[in-house]
Amino acid sequence: MYISEAKEVTEVYFANVTTENFTFMSLYTIAFYNLENLFDTVDDPDRMDETFTPVGEARWDEKKLKAKVRKLGSVIASIGQQDNPYKPVLIGVAEVENAVVLEKLINSPQLKELGYSFVHYDSPDERGIDTALIYRSRFFKILSSEAVNMFLKTPEGQPDLTRDILYVIGELAGQRVHVLVNHWPSKRAGEAETAYKRLEAAKQNRIIISKIKSEEPDARIIVMGDFNDDPQSDSITHLMDTDFYNPMELLLTNDEGSTTYRGKWNLFDQIIFTNNFMKPYQNPFVFEKADIFNAASVVIQKGKYKGNPFRTYAGPKYLGGVSDHFPVYAVFEIET
């Protein structure tokens, strides 16, 4: 497990906003972002990461890594700015190889002075891609964290290695919150053929949720991730049950989502939370708004794929973009 350190900082946002120490910050943006294969350039003999090396199919080198980190840093610093002038305080991420690339990311020019830290565990995923939680240590205090293994099996009964569920308990502006960061199995082998894996992932999240609620009945729980399923899918319905609210349900349309496949929009990237975030008279930690971050910097601007996420690779072809997913975010208000 790796928990990074970060320094205390002060920020300036807009010309009409004075320098603040943000002790009285009331709006908090929480985001999720699939970073599309944020690998280092070193071949790990224990992982299938050969593609992302200087001699691999992607010809992945330090120059490309540095460019991607710089672009990701710029995007992360901008998420939700149209709804909240403050930078995101929590960002769940997927498809990161290790703590090395996360250190590079939080120390990128756009993020370095914002005091980001992260929680990360190496998962058993065959390709070596993990989830992590990036957070602003000035505002979010880690109380505990663990990687919860997803015990999946193939139809033949063999272990099916995938990403862990990252479970973090922390305090945001004095409010205790439980965060689960997920990256569920893909549909690469077929949607119907792999549906059972995502349903099992939902069930394992529910086991964690049930345990939390048995010890803390009114717990505030946020579940985020790349679920590789849309809001109406059986797996997401099972995850939500009756005690969660999914603000992403209304965001998926024929013309908008967080990622595309063969011309069809999907909203695999979601932030879901317990119903108590919807009760302003009972809870000082209240949901305000959720959206997809699809500013010009993350969108293809012309050609056949205009409007799609500006990805880093299309197969083995290097495009130089940011990610094949848009970030999603939710804004919360905390009365202090």
Coordinates of C-alpha atoms in Angstrom, one line a residue:
M1 CA 0.0 0.0 0.0
Y2 CA 1.2 3.5 -0.7
I3 CA -0.2 6.7 0.8
S4 CA 1.7 9.8 -0.5
E5 CA 2.4 13.0 1.4
A6 CA 1.6 16.5 0.3
K7 CA 2.2 20.0 1.5
E8 CA -0.3 22.6 2.8
V9 CA -1.0 25.2 0.1
T10 CA -2.9 28.3 -0.7
E11 CA -4.6 29.0 -4.0
V12 CA -5.7 31.7 -6.3
Y13 CA -8.5 30.8 -8.8
F14 CA -9.9 33.8 -10.7
A15 CA -8.9 37.5 -11.0
N16 CA -12.0 38.4 -8.9
V17 CA -11.3 35.9 -6.2
T18 CA -8.7 36.8 -3.5
T19 CA -6.1 34.4 -2.2
E20 CA -7.9 32.1 0.3
N21 CA -6.8 29.5 2.8
F22 CA -10.2 27.8 2.1
T23 CA -10.8 27.0 5.7
F24 CA -14.4 28.1 4.9
M25 CA -14.7 26.4 1.6
S26 CA -18.3 25.1 1.3
L27 CA -18.5 23.5 -2.2
Y28 CA -16.5 20.3 -2.8
T29 CA -16.1 18.5 -6.2
I30 CA -15.6 14.8 -6.1
A31 CA -14.7 13.2 -9.4
F32 CA -13.9 9.9 -11.1
Y33 CA -11.6 9.5 -14.1
N34 CA -10.4 6.5 -16.1
L35 CA -6.9 7.6 -17.2
E36 CA -6.5 5.2 -20.1
N37 CA -3.4 3.1 -19.5
L38 CA -1.2 5.4 -17.4
F39 CA 1.8 3.1 -17.4
D40 CA 5.4 3.8 -16.7
T41 CA 8.0 2.8 -19.3
V42 CA 9.6 -0.1 -17.5
D43 CA 8.7 -3.8 -18.2
D44 CA 7.4 -5.5 -15.1
P45 CA 8.2 -9.2 -15.4
D46 CA 5.2 -10.1 -13.3
R47 CA 2.7 -8.2 -15.3
M48 CA 1.5 -8.1 -18.9
D49 CA 2.7 -4.5 -19.5
E50 CA 5.1 -5.2 -22.4
T51 CA 3.0 -3.1 -24.8
F52 CA 3.7 0.0 -22.9
T53 CA 7.5 0.1 -23.1
P54 CA 9.8 1.8 -25.5
V55 CA 10.2 -1.4 -27.5
G56 CA 6.6 -2.6 -27.2
E57 CA 3.8 -2.2 -29.6
A58 CA 2.8 1.2 -28.3
R59 CA 6.4 2.5 -28.4
W60 CA 5.7 4.0 -25.0
D61 CA 8.6 6.2 -23.9
E62 CA 9.3 9.0 -21.3
K63 CA 8.4 11.7 -23.8
K64 CA 4.9 10.3 -24.3
L65 CA 4.5 9.6 -20.6
K66 CA 5.5 13.2 -19.7
A67 CA 3.0 14.6 -22.3
K68 CA 0.2 12.5 -21.1
V69 CA 0.8 13.3 -17.4
R70 CA 0.9 17.1 -18.3
K71 CA -2.4 16.8 -20.1
L72 CA -4.1 14.8 -17.4
G73 CA -2.9 17.2 -14.8
S74 CA -4.5 20.1 -16.7
V75 CA -7.8 18.2 -17.1
I76 CA -8.0 17.2 -13.4
A77 CA -7.4 20.8 -12.3
S78 CA -10.3 21.9 -14.5
I79 CA -12.9 19.3 -13.6
G80 CA -16.2 20.9 -12.5
Q81 CA -14.9 24.5 -12.7
Q82 CA -18.1 25.7 -14.3
D83 CA -20.0 24.6 -11.2
N84 CA -17.5 25.1 -8.5
P85 CA -14.5 27.4 -8.5
Y86 CA -12.5 25.1 -6.2
K87 CA -10.4 22.3 -7.6
P88 CA -11.6 18.7 -7.0
V89 CA -10.9 17.5 -3.5
L90 CA -11.3 13.8 -4.3
I91 CA -10.6 12.0 -7.6
G92 CA -11.0 8.3 -8.0
V93 CA -8.9 7.0 -10.9
A94 CA -8.6 3.8 -12.8
E95 CA -6.0 2.3 -15.2
V96 CA -2.9 3.5 -13.3
E97 CA 0.1 1.1 -13.2
N98 CA 1.7 2.0 -9.9
A99 CA 2.7 4.7 -7.4
V100 CA 5.4 5.9 -9.7
V101 CA 3.0 7.3 -12.3
L102 CA 0.7 8.7 -9.6
E103 CA 3.7 10.6 -8.1
K104 CA 4.4 12.0 -11.5
L105 CA 0.8 13.0 -11.9
I106 CA 0.3 14.8 -8.6
N107 CA 3.7 16.6 -9.2
S108 CA 2.7 17.7 -12.7
P109 CA 2.9 21.5 -13.2
Q110 CA -0.9 21.9 -13.0
L111 CA -1.3 20.0 -9.8
K112 CA 2.0 20.4 -7.9
E113 CA 0.9 23.5 -5.9
L114 CA -2.5 22.1 -5.0
G115 CA -1.4 19.7 -2.3
Y116 CA -2.7 16.4 -3.8
S117 CA -1.8 13.1 -2.2
F118 CA -3.0 9.6 -3.1
V119 CA -3.9 6.1 -1.7
H120 CA -2.9 3.2 -3.9
Y121 CA -2.5 -0.6 -3.7
D122 CA -1.0 -2.9 -6.3
S123 CA -3.8 -5.2 -7.4
P124 CA -3.6 -8.7 -8.9
D125 CA -4.8 -7.5 -12.3
E126 CA -2.9 -9.4 -15.0
R127 CA -2.0 -6.1 -16.9
G128 CA -1.0 -4.4 -13.7
I129 CA -3.6 -1.6 -13.9
D130 CA -5.0 -0.4 -10.6
T131 CA -7.4 2.0 -9.0
A132 CA -6.4 4.8 -6.7
L133 CA -7.8 7.8 -4.8
I134 CA -6.2 11.2 -5.3
Y135 CA -7.1 13.7 -2.6
R136 CA -6.3 17.1 -1.3
S137 CA -4.7 16.5 2.1
R138 CA -5.6 19.9 3.3
F139 CA -9.3 19.1 3.2
F140 CA -9.5 15.3 3.4
K141 CA -8.0 13.3 6.2
I142 CA -7.4 9.6 5.7
L143 CA -8.7 7.5 8.6
S144 CA -8.1 4.0 7.1
S145 CA -7.8 2.3 3.8
E146 CA -7.7 -1.2 2.3
A147 CA -7.8 -3.1 -1.0
V148 CA -10.7 -5.5 -1.0
N149 CA -10.0 -8.4 -3.4
M150 CA -12.6 -9.3 -5.9
F151 CA -12.8 -13.1 -5.8
L152 CA -14.0 -13.8 -9.4
K153 CA -13.8 -17.1 -11.2
T154 CA -14.0 -18.2 -14.8
P155 CA -16.9 -20.6 -15.9
E156 CA -14.3 -23.3 -15.5
G157 CA -13.8 -22.4 -11.8
Q158 CA -10.3 -20.8 -12.3
P159 CA -9.4 -17.6 -10.5
D160 CA -10.1 -14.5 -12.7
L161 CA -7.7 -11.8 -11.7
T162 CA -9.0 -8.3 -11.8
R163 CA -8.8 -4.9 -10.0
D164 CA -9.4 -4.7 -6.2
I165 CA -12.1 -2.5 -4.7
L166 CA -10.2 0.4 -3.0
Y167 CA -12.0 1.2 0.3
V168 CA -11.1 4.5 2.0
I169 CA -12.6 6.0 5.1
G170 CA -11.9 9.7 5.6
E171 CA -13.1 13.0 6.9
L172 CA -14.0 15.8 4.5
A173 CA -14.4 19.1 6.3
G174 CA -15.0 17.2 9.5
Q175 CA -17.6 14.9 7.9
R176 CA -16.9 11.2 7.9
V177 CA -17.3 9.5 4.5
H178 CA -16.7 6.0 3.1
V179 CA -15.4 5.9 -0.5
L180 CA -15.3 2.7 -2.7
V181 CA -13.3 3.1 -5.9
N182 CA -14.0 0.4 -8.6
H183 CA -12.9 -0.7 -12.0
W184 CA -15.1 -3.7 -13.0
P185 CA -14.3 -6.3 -15.6
S186 CA -14.7 -5.2 -19.2
K187 CA -17.0 -6.5 -22.0
R188 CA -14.1 -7.4 -24.2
A189 CA -15.1 -11.1 -24.3
G190 CA -18.7 -10.2 -25.0
E191 CA -21.4 -8.3 -23.0
A192 CA -23.6 -11.3 -22.2
E193 CA -20.6 -13.6 -21.6
T194 CA -19.1 -11.3 -19.0
A195 CA -22.2 -9.9 -17.3
Y196 CA -21.9 -12.3 -14.4
K197 CA -18.5 -10.8 -13.5
R198 CA -19.9 -7.3 -13.1
L199 CA -22.9 -8.6 -11.2
E200 CA -20.5 -10.4 -8.9
A201 CA -18.5 -7.2 -8.5
A202 CA -21.8 -5.4 -7.5
K203 CA -22.5 -8.1 -5.0
Q204 CA -19.1 -7.7 -3.4
N205 CA -19.6 -4.0 -3.1
R206 CA -22.9 -4.7 -1.4
I207 CA -21.1 -6.9 1.1
I208 CA -18.8 -4.1 2.0
I209 CA -21.7 -1.7 2.2
S210 CA -23.7 -4.0 4.5
K211 CA -20.7 -4.3 6.8
I212 CA -20.3 -0.6 7.0
K213 CA -24.0 -0.1 7.7
S214 CA -24.0 -2.8 10.4
E215 CA -21.4 -0.7 12.3
E216 CA -22.6 2.8 11.2
P217 CA -26.3 2.7 10.2
D218 CA -26.3 6.4 8.9
A219 CA -22.9 6.1 7.1
R220 CA -22.3 8.4 4.2
I221 CA -21.0 6.1 1.4
I222 CA -19.8 7.1 -2.1
V223 CA -19.3 4.4 -4.7
M224 CA -17.5 5.4 -7.8
G225 CA -15.8 3.8 -10.7
D226 CA -15.6 2.6 -14.3
F227 CA -18.3 -0.1 -13.9
N228 CA -18.2 -1.1 -17.6
D229 CA -22.0 -1.0 -17.4
D230 CA -24.5 1.7 -17.9
P231 CA -26.8 3.1 -15.1
Q232 CA -29.7 0.9 -16.2
S233 CA -27.7 -2.3 -16.2
D234 CA -28.6 -5.2 -13.9
S235 CA -25.3 -4.8 -12.0
I236 CA -25.8 -1.1 -11.2
T237 CA -29.4 -1.8 -10.2
H238 CA -28.1 -4.4 -7.8
L239 CA -25.5 -2.1 -6.5
M240 CA -27.9 0.7 -5.8
D241 CA -30.7 -1.4 -4.2
T242 CA -33.1 1.0 -2.4
D243 CA -30.6 2.9 -0.3
F244 CA -28.5 4.6 -3.0
Y245 CA -29.1 7.4 -5.4
N246 CA -27.5 7.6 -8.9
P247 CA -27.3 11.1 -10.3
M248 CA -25.8 9.7 -13.5
E249 CA -29.1 8.1 -14.7
L250 CA -30.3 11.2 -16.5
L251 CA -26.9 12.0 -18.1
L252 CA -26.7 9.2 -20.6
T253 CA -28.3 10.0 -23.9
N254 CA -27.9 9.1 -27.6
D255 CA -25.5 12.0 -27.9
E256 CA -23.7 12.1 -24.6
G257 CA -21.9 9.8 -22.2
S258 CA -18.4 9.2 -20.8
T259 CA -17.1 6.8 -23.5
T260 CA -18.0 5.5 -26.9
Y261 CA -17.8 2.1 -28.6
R262 CA -18.6 1.7 -32.3
G263 CA -20.5 5.0 -32.4
K264 CA -22.6 4.3 -29.3
W265 CA -22.4 6.3 -26.1
N266 CA -22.0 4.6 -22.8
L267 CA -21.9 6.0 -19.2
F268 CA -19.6 3.4 -17.6
D269 CA -18.1 6.1 -15.3
Q270 CA -20.4 6.9 -12.4
I271 CA -20.6 8.3 -8.9
I272 CA -23.3 6.8 -6.7
F273 CA -24.0 7.6 -3.1
T274 CA -26.3 6.8 -0.2
N275 CA -29.7 8.6 0.0
N276 CA -28.7 10.6 3.1
F277 CA -26.8 13.0 0.8
M278 CA -30.2 14.0 -0.5
K279 CA -31.5 15.1 2.9
P280 CA -30.5 18.7 3.6
Y281 CA -32.4 19.0 6.8
Q282 CA -30.8 15.9 8.3
N283 CA -27.3 16.1 6.8
P284 CA -24.8 19.0 6.5
F285 CA -23.1 17.1 3.6
V286 CA -25.5 17.5 0.7
F287 CA -25.4 16.7 -3.0
E288 CA -25.8 19.6 -5.4
K289 CA -25.1 18.5 -8.9
A290 CA -23.5 15.8 -11.1
D291 CA -22.2 16.1 -14.7
I292 CA -19.8 14.7 -17.3
F293 CA -16.7 16.8 -17.9
N294 CA -16.5 17.1 -21.7
A295 CA -14.7 20.5 -22.2
A296 CA -12.8 21.1 -25.4
S297 CA -9.5 19.9 -23.9
V298 CA -10.8 16.3 -23.7
V299 CA -12.8 16.2 -27.0
I300 CA -11.9 15.4 -30.6
Q301 CA -12.6 18.6 -32.4
K302 CA -12.9 17.5 -36.0
G303 CA -13.2 14.6 -38.4
K304 CA -15.2 11.3 -38.3
Y305 CA -14.9 11.0 -34.5
K306 CA -15.7 14.7 -33.7
G307 CA -17.2 14.9 -30.2
N308 CA -15.7 11.7 -28.9
P309 CA -13.1 11.5 -26.1
F310 CA -9.6 12.5 -27.3
R311 CA -7.8 9.3 -26.5
T312 CA -4.1 8.6 -26.2
Y313 CA -4.2 5.5 -28.5
A314 CA -6.5 4.0 -31.0
G315 CA -5.3 0.4 -31.0
P316 CA -1.5 0.7 -31.6
K317 CA -1.8 4.1 -33.2
Y318 CA -0.6 7.0 -31.0
L319 CA -3.0 10.0 -31.2
G320 CA -1.5 12.0 -28.3
G321 CA -4.8 12.6 -26.6
V322 CA -5.7 12.5 -22.9
S323 CA -8.0 9.5 -22.3
D324 CA -10.7 7.4 -24.0
H325 CA -13.1 8.3 -21.1
F326 CA -14.4 11.7 -20.0
P327 CA -14.2 12.4 -16.3
V328 CA -17.5 12.5 -14.3
Y329 CA -18.0 14.6 -11.2
A330 CA -20.4 15.5 -8.4
V331 CA -20.6 18.7 -6.4
F332 CA -21.5 18.6 -2.7
E333 CA -22.1 21.4 -0.2
I334 CA -20.9 21.1 3.4
E335 CA -22.3 23.5 6.0
T336 CA -19.6 24.1 8.6

